[in-house]
Short mmCIF file of C-alpha atoms in Angstrom, two decimals:
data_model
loop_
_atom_site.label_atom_id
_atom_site.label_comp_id
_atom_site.label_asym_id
_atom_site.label_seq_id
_atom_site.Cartn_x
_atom_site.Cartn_y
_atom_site.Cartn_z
CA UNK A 29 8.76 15.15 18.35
CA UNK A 30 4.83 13.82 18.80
CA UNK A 31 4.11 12.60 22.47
CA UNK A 32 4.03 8.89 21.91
CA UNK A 33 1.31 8.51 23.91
CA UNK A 34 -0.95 10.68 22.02
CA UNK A 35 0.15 8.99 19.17
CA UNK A 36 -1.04 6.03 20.01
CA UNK A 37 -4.10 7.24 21.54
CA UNK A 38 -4.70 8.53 18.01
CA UNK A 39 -3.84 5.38 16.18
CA UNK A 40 -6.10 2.82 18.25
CA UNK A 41 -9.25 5.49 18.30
CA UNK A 42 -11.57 6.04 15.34
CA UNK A 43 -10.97 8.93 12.89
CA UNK A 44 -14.35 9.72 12.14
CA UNK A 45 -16.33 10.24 15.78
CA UNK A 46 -13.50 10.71 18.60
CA UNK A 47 -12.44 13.62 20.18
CA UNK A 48 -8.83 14.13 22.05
CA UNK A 49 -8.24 16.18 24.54
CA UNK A 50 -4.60 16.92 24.81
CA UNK A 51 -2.67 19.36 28.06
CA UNK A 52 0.07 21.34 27.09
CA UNK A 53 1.91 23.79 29.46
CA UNK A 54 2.79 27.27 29.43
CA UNK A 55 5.34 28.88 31.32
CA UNK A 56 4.70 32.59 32.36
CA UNK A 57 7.02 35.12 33.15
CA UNK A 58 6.15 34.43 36.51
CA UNK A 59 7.25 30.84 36.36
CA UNK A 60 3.37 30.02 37.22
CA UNK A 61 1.81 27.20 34.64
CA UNK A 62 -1.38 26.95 33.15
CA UNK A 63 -2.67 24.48 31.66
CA UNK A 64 -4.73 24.92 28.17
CA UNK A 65 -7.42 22.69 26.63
CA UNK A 66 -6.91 21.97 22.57
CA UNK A 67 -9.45 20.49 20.96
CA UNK A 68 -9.40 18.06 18.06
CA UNK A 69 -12.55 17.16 15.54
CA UNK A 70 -10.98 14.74 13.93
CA UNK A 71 -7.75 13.98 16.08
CA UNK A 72 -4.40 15.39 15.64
CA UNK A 73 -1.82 15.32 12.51
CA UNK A 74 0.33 12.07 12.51
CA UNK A 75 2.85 14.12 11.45
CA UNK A 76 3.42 17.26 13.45
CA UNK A 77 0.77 15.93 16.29
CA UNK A 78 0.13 19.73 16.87
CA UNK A 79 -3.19 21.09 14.27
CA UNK A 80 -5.96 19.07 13.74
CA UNK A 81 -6.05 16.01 11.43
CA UNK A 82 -8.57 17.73 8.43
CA UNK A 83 -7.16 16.89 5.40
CA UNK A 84 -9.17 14.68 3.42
CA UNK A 85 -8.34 12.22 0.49
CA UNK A 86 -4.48 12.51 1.48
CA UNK A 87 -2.71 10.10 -0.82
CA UNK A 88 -0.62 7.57 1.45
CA UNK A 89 0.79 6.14 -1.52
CA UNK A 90 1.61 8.92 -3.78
CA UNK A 91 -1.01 9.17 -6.97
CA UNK A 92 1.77 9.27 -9.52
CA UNK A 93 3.37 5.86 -8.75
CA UNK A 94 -0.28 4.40 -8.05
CA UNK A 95 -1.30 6.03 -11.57
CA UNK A 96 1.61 4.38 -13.70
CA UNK A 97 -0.27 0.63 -13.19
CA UNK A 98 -3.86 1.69 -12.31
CA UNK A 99 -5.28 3.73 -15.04
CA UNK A 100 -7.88 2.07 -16.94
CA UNK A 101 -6.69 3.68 -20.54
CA UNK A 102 -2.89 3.00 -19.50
CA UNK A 103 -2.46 6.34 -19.58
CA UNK A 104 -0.78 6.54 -16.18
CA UNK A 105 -2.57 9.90 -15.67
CA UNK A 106 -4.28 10.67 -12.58
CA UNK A 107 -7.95 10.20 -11.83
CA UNK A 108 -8.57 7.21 -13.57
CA UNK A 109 -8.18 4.74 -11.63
CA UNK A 110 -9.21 0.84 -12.35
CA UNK A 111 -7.61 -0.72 -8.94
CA UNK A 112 -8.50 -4.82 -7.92
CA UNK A 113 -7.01 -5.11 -3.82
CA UNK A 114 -6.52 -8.44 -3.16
CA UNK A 115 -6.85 -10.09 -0.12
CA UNK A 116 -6.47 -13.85 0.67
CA UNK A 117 -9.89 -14.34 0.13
CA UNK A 118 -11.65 -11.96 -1.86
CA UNK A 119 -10.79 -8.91 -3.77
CA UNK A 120 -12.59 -5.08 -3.34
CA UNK A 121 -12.29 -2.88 -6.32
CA UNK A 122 -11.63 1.06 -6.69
CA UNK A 123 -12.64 3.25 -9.49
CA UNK A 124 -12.22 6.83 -10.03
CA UNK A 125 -13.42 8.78 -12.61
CA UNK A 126 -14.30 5.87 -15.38
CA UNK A 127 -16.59 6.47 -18.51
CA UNK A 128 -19.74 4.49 -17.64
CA UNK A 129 -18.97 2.14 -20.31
CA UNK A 130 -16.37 0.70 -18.48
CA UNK A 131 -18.31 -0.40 -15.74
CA UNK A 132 -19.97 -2.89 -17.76
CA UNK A 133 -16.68 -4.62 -18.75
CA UNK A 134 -15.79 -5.20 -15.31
CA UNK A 135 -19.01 -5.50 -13.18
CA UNK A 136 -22.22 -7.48 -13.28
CA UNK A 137 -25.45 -5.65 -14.30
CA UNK A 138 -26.49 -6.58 -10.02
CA UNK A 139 -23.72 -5.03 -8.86
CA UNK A 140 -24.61 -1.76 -10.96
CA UNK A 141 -28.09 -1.98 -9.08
CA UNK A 142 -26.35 -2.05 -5.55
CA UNK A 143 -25.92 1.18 -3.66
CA UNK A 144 -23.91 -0.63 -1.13
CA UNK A 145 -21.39 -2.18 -4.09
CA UNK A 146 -21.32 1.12 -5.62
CA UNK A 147 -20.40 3.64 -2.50
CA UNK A 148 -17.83 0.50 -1.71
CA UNK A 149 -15.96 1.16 -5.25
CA UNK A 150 -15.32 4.91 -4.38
CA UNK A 151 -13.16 3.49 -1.41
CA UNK A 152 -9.46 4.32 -2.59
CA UNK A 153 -7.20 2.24 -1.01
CA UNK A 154 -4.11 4.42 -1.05
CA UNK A 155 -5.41 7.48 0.09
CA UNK A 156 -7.57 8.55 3.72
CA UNK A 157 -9.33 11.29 5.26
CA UNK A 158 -8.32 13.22 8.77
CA UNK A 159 -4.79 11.51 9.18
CA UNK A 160 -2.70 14.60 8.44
CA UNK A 161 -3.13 18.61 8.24
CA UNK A 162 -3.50 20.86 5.47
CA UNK A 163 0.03 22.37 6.27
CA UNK A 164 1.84 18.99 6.70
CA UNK A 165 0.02 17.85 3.36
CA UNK A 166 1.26 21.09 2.08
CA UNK A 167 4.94 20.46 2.80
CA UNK A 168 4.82 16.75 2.13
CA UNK A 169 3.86 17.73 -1.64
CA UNK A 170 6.18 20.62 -2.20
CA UNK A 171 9.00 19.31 -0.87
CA UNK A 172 9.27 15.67 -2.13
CA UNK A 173 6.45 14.18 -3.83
CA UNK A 174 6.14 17.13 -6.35
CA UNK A 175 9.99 17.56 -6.99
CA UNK A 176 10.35 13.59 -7.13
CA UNK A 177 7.80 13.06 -9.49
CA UNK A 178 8.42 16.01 -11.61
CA UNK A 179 12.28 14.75 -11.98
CA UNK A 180 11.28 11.50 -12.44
CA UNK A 181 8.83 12.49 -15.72
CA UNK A 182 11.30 14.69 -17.17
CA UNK A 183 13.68 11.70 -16.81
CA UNK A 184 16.25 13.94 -15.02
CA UNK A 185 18.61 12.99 -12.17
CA UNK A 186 17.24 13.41 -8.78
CA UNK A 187 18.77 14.81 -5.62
CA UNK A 188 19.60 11.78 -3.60
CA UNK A 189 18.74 13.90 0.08
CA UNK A 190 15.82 14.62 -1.64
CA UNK A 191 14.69 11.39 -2.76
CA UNK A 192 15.77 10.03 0.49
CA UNK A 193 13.00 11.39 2.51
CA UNK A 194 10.46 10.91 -0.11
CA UNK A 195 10.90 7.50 0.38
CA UNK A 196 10.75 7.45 3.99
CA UNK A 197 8.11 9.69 3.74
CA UNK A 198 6.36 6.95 1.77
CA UNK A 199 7.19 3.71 4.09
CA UNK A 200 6.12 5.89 7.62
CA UNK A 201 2.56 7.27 6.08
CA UNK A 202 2.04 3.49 5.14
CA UNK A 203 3.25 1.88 8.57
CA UNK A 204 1.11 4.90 10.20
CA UNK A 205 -2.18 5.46 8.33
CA UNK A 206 -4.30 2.87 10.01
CA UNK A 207 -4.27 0.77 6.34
CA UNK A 208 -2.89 -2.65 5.77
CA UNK A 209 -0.41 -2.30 3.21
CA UNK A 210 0.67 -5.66 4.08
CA UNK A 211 3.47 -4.67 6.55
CA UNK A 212 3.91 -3.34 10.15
CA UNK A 213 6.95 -1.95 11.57
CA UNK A 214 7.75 -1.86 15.62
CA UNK A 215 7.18 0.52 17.45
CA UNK A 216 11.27 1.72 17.74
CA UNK A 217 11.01 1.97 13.78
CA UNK A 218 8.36 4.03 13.20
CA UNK A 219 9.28 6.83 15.72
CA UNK A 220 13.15 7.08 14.41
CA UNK A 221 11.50 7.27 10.64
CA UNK A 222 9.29 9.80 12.04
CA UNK A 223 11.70 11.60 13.58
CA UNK A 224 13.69 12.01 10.67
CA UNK A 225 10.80 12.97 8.18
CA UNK A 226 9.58 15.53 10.93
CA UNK A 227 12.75 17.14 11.09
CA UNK A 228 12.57 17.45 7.38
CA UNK A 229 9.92 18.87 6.87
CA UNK A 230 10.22 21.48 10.16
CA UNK A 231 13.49 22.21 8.47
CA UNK A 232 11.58 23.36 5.06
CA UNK A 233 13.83 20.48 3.52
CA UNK A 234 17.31 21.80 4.65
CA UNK A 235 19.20 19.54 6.23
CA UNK A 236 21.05 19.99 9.63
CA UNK A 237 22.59 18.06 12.66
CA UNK A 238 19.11 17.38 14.02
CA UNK A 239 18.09 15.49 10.64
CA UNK A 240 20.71 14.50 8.34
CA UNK A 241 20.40 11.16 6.83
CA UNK A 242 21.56 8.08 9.14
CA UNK A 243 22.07 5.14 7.14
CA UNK A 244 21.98 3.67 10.35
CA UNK A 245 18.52 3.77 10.21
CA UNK A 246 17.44 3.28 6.74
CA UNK A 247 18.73 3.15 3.43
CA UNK A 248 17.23 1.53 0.67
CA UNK A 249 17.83 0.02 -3.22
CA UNK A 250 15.95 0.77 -6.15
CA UNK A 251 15.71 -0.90 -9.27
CA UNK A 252 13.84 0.17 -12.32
CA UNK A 253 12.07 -1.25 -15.28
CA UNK A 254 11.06 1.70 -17.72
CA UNK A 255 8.00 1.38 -19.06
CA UNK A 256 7.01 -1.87 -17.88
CA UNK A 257 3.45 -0.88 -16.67
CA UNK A 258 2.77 0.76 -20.02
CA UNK A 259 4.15 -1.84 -22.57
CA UNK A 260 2.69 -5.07 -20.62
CA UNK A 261 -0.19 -3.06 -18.80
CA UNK A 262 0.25 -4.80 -15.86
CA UNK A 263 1.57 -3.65 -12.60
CA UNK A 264 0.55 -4.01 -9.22
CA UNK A 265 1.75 -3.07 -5.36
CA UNK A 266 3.19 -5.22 -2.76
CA UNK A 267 5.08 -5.29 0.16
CA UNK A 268 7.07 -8.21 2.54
CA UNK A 269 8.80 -7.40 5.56
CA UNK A 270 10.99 -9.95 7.51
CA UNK A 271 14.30 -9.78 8.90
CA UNK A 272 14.65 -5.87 8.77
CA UNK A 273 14.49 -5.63 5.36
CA UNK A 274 11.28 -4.44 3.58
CA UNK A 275 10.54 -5.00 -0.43
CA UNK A 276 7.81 -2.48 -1.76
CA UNK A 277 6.92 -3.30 -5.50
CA UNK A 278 4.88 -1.05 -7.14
CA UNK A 279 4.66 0.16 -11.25
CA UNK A 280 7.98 -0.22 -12.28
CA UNK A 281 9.71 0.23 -9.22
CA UNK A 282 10.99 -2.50 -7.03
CA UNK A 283 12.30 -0.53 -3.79
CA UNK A 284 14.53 -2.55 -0.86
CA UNK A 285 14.26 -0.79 2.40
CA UNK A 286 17.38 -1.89 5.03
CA UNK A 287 16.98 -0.89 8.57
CA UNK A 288 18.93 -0.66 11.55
CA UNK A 289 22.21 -1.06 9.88
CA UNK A 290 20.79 -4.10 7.98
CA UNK A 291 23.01 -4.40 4.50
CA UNK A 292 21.80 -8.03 3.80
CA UNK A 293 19.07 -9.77 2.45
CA UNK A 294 16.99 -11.98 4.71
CA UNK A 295 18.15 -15.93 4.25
CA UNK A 296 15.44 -17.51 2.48
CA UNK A 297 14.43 -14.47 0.61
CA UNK A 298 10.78 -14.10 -0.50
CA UNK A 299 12.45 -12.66 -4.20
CA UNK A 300 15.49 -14.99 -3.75
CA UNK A 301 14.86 -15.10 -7.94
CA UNK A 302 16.48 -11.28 -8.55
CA UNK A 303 18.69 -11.59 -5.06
CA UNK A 304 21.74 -11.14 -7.68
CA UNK A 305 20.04 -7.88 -9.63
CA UNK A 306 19.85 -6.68 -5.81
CA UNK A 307 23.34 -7.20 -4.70
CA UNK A 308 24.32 -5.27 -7.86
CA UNK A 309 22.10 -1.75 -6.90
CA UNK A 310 24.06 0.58 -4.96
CA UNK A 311 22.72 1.86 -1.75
CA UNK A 312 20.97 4.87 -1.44
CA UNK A 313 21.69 7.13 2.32
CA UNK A 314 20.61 10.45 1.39
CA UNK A 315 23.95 11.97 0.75
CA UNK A 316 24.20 11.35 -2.81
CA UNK A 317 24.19 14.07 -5.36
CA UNK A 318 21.39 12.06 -7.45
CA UNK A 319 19.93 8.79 -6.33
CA UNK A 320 21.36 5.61 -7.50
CA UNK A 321 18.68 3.62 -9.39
CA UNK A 322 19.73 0.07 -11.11
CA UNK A 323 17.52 -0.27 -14.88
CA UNK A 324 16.62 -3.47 -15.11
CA UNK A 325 15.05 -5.51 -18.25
CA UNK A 326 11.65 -6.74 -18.23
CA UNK A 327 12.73 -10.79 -17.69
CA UNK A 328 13.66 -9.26 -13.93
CA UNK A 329 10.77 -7.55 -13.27
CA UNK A 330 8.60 -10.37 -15.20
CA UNK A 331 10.50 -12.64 -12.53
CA UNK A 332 9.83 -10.80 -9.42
CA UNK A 333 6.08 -10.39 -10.67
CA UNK A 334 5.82 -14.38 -11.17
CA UNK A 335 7.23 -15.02 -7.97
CA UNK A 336 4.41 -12.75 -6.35
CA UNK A 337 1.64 -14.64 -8.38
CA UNK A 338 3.13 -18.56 -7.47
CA UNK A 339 3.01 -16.87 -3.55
CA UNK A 340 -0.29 -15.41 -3.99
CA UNK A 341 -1.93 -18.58 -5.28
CA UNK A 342 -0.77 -21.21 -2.80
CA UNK A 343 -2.45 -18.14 -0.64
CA UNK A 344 -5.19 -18.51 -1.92
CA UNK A 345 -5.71 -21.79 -2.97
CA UNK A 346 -5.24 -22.47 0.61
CA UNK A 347 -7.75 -20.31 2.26
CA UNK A 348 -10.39 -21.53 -0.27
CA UNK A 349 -9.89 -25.26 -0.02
CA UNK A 350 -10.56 -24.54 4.10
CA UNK A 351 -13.35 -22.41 3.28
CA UNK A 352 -15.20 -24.83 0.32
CA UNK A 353 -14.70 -27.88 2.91
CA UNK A 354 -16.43 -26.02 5.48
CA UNK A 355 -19.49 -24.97 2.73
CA UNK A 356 -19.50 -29.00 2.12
CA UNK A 357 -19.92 -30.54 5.50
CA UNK A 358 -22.45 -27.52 6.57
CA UNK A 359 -24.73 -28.43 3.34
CA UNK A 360 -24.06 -32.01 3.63
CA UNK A 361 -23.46 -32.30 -0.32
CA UNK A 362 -23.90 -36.38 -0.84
CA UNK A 363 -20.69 -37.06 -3.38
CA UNK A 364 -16.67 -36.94 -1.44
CA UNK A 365 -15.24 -33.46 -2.07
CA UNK A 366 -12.11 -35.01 -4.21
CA UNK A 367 -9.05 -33.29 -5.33
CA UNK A 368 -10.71 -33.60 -8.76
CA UNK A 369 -14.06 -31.71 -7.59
CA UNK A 370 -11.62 -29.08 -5.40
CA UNK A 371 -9.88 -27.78 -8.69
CA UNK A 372 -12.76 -27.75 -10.98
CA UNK A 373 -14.85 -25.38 -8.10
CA UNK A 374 -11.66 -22.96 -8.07
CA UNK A 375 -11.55 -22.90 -11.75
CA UNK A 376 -14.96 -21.59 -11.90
CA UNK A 377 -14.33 -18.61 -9.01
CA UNK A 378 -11.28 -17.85 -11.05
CA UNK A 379 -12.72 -18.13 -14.55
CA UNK A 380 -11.43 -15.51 -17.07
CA UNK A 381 -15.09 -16.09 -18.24
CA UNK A 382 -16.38 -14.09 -15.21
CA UNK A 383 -16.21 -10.54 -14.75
CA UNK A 384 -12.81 -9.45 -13.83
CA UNK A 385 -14.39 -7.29 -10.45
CA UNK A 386 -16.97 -10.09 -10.34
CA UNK A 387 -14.24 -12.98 -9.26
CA UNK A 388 -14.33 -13.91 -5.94
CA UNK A 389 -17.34 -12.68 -5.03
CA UNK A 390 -20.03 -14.47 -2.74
CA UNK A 391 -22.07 -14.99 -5.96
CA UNK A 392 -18.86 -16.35 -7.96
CA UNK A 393 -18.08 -19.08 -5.40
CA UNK A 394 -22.09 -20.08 -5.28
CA UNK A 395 -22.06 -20.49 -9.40
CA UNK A 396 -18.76 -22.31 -9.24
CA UNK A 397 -20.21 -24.69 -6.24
CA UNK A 398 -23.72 -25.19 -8.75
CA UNK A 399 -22.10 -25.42 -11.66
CA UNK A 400 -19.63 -28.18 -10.09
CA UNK A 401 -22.49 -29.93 -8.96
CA UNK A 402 -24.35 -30.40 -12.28
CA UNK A 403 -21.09 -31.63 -13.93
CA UNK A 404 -21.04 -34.40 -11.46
CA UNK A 405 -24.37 -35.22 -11.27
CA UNK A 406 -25.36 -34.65 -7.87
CA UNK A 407 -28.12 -31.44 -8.93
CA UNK A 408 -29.97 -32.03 -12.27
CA UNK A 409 -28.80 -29.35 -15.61
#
C-alpha cells in the first residue's frame, strides 16, 4: 500500500513543476541500511506510488462512457467530443477533434479570434496528465476498462468481479485526480478503495484473500436505459454524495455507490423521484457470475434527468440574482432591480438565441444587462 503521507504530499503539490524526494530502505545481508534517493519529474503514480507519474491524457472517466453523450455527430465514437461543464456560474467547453464547421454553430466569430478561448477548449475535463504511470495505465485498461467496455458493446453478460473493480476503479481515480467531479470522499474511504483496486491490479486481476470483494466496503446498483443518449441526444454526468451513498449519472447509466455497509438510501434523497426503480436493482459485491444491471424505460431516466435540471436551476438562478445585484449597486443603474427586470436579464444569458458555448459568458451577461436596459428605458435603442 502507498505511504499516506506521500500521498498526500502528492495530492496538495502541483503536477506540473514539483519534485518529491521520497527514502526508502534497504536491508543488506549484513543487516546494515542504506538509504536511496528516488527521484520524481512529475511526482509519483497515485496508484502504485512507486514509478513516476508520466502518463499523459489518462482518461479519469473512461472515454467510452464519456463518448456515448458527448460526441458531436451522436456517434458515441471516440475523439469527437462536443462537452459544455457546468459550474454554478458559468460553463467551459471541450472539443476534440470537430470539423471546423462546427465551431461556428457553437462559438462566436470573437471567440474564434482568441488564443486564450481556444487553448482553453482543448482542456478535457475527464482526462489529466502525470497522475498515473504507463504500467498502471497499462493494467487499468487491460484488465477492466477494455474487457468492460468490449462486453458491454457486444451486449454480452459481464463478469460481476470484473465489473466490480472497474467501477471502483472509476469512483477512486475521480475522488483522487485533483478534479472536481462534484464529490469528495474522506480520507478512510479513499485508502480502503485504493487498497482494494491496488490489490487488483498487483494481482493481474486474480482475486485472493488480500483483495476479494468486501461488500463491506462498497457495493453499488446500476440501472440502465439503452440507447437513451442516442435516441434523445442528450446525456450528461453528475454526481451527489451524502449520507454514504454516492449517485454517478452519466450516458445511460445511473450507478448507486453504498459504502461502509450502507444498504439504504439517504432520507431526503436528492433522486427521491426513481427511489422505487432503486430499491428494485439488485446489489452488485463482486462475487456475481455477471453483474446485475436493472433496464429501465426512458420516463425513469427522463425523471432523474429533470430532477437534475429543476436542482441545477435554483443553482443557478441563485448565484446570478447575488451576482446581477452586486453589478447594480456597483454601476448605480437609476430604475429598482424588480423581480420583473431579474427574470427578463436571465432570459437573455440563457437565450436559446445565443450561442450554445456562448451562454454564460462575461459578454452574454453584459448584452442581457444592455439589452434589459433599453427595454425599460433607462439607455436609449
Amino acid at each position: 500500500m502507498i505511504n499516506p503521507a506521500i500521498r498526500r504530499l502528492h495530492m496538495l503539490k502541483k503536477a506540473h513543476a514539483k519534485t518529491y524526494r521520497a527514502k526508502t530502505k534497504k536491508k543488506k545481508r549484513n543487516e546494515e541500511n542504506t538509504s536511496v534517493d528516488i527521484h520524481y519529474e512529475h511526482g509519483p503514480c497515485l496508484i502504485c506510488g512507486k514509478a513516476d507519474a508520466s502518463k499523459t491524457n489518462s482518461h479519469i472517466v473512461p472515454s467510452f462512457l464519456v463518448s456515448m453523450y458527448d460526441s458531436y455527430d451522436n456517434s458515441g465514437k471516440r475523439g469527437r467530443d462536443l462537452q459544455i461543464s457546468i459550474t454554478d456560474i458559468g460553463r467551459s467547453t471541450y472539443v476534440g477533434a470537430i470539423p471546423s464547421t462546427k465551431y461556428d454553430e457553437i462559438f462566436n466569430e470573437d471567440s474564434l479570434n482568441d488564443e486564450k478561448r481556444i487553448e482553453e477548449l482543448k482542456n478535457n475535463p475527464d482526462a489529466r496528465d502525470y497522475v498515473f504511470c504507463p504500467t498502471c495505465e497499462r493494467l487499468l485498461a487491460d484488465l477492466l476498462e477494455s474487457p468492460y467496455a468490449d462486453a458491454f458493446k457486444q451486449d454480452k453478460g459481464i463478469d460481476g468481479t470484473m465489473a466490480y473493480y472497474f467501477w471502483i476503479s472509476v469512483i477512486w481515480r475521480m475522488n483522487s485526480c485533483r478534479k472536481n467531479f462534484g464529490f469528495q470522499l474522506d480520507e478512510s474511504t479513499s485508502e480502503a478503495l485504493h487498497e482494494m483496486l491496488l490489490s487488483y491490479l498487483d494481482n493481474n486481476g486474480q482475486l485472493n484473500e488480500r483483495n476479494k470483494p468486501n461488500p463491506d466496503n462498497f457495493k453499488y446498483k446500476l440501472l440502465y436505459c439503452p440507447n437513451f443518449c442516442k435516441d434523445t441526444q442528450r446525456g450528461f454526468q453528475y454526481c451527489n454524495y451524502r449520507d454514504n451513498v454516492l449517485t454517478f449519472i452519466i450516458s445511460d447509466f445511473i450507478l448507486i455507490v453504498y459504502l461502509w455497509a450502507t444498504n439504504n438510501l439517504p432520507d431526503n434523497y436528492m433522486f427521491d423521484v426513481i427511489s422505487d426503480t432503486i430499491k428494485r436493482a439488485e446489489f452488485n459485491t463482486g462475487n456475481e457470475e455477471t453483474e446485475n444491471k436493472l433496464i429501465i424505460d426512458r420516463d425513469v431516466m427522463e425523471s432523474a434527468i429533470s430532477t437534475f435540471i429543476k436542482f441545477a436551476i435554483n443553482i443557478k438562478k441563485r448565484h446570478y440574482v447575488r451576482v446581477i445585484s452586486m453589478l447594480w449597486e456597483q454601476l448605480n443603474i437609476p430604475i429598482q432591480l424588480t423581480d420583473s427586470i431579474m427574470k427578463d436579464i436571465l432570459g437573455g444569458i440563457f437565450s436559446e438565441e445565443t450561442k450554445l458555448a456562448e451562454r454564460e459568458s462575461i459578454h452574454s451577461i453584459a448584452i442581457a444587462i444592455e439589452q434589459t436596459l433599453k427595454k425599460h428605458g433607462v439607455i436609449r435603442q
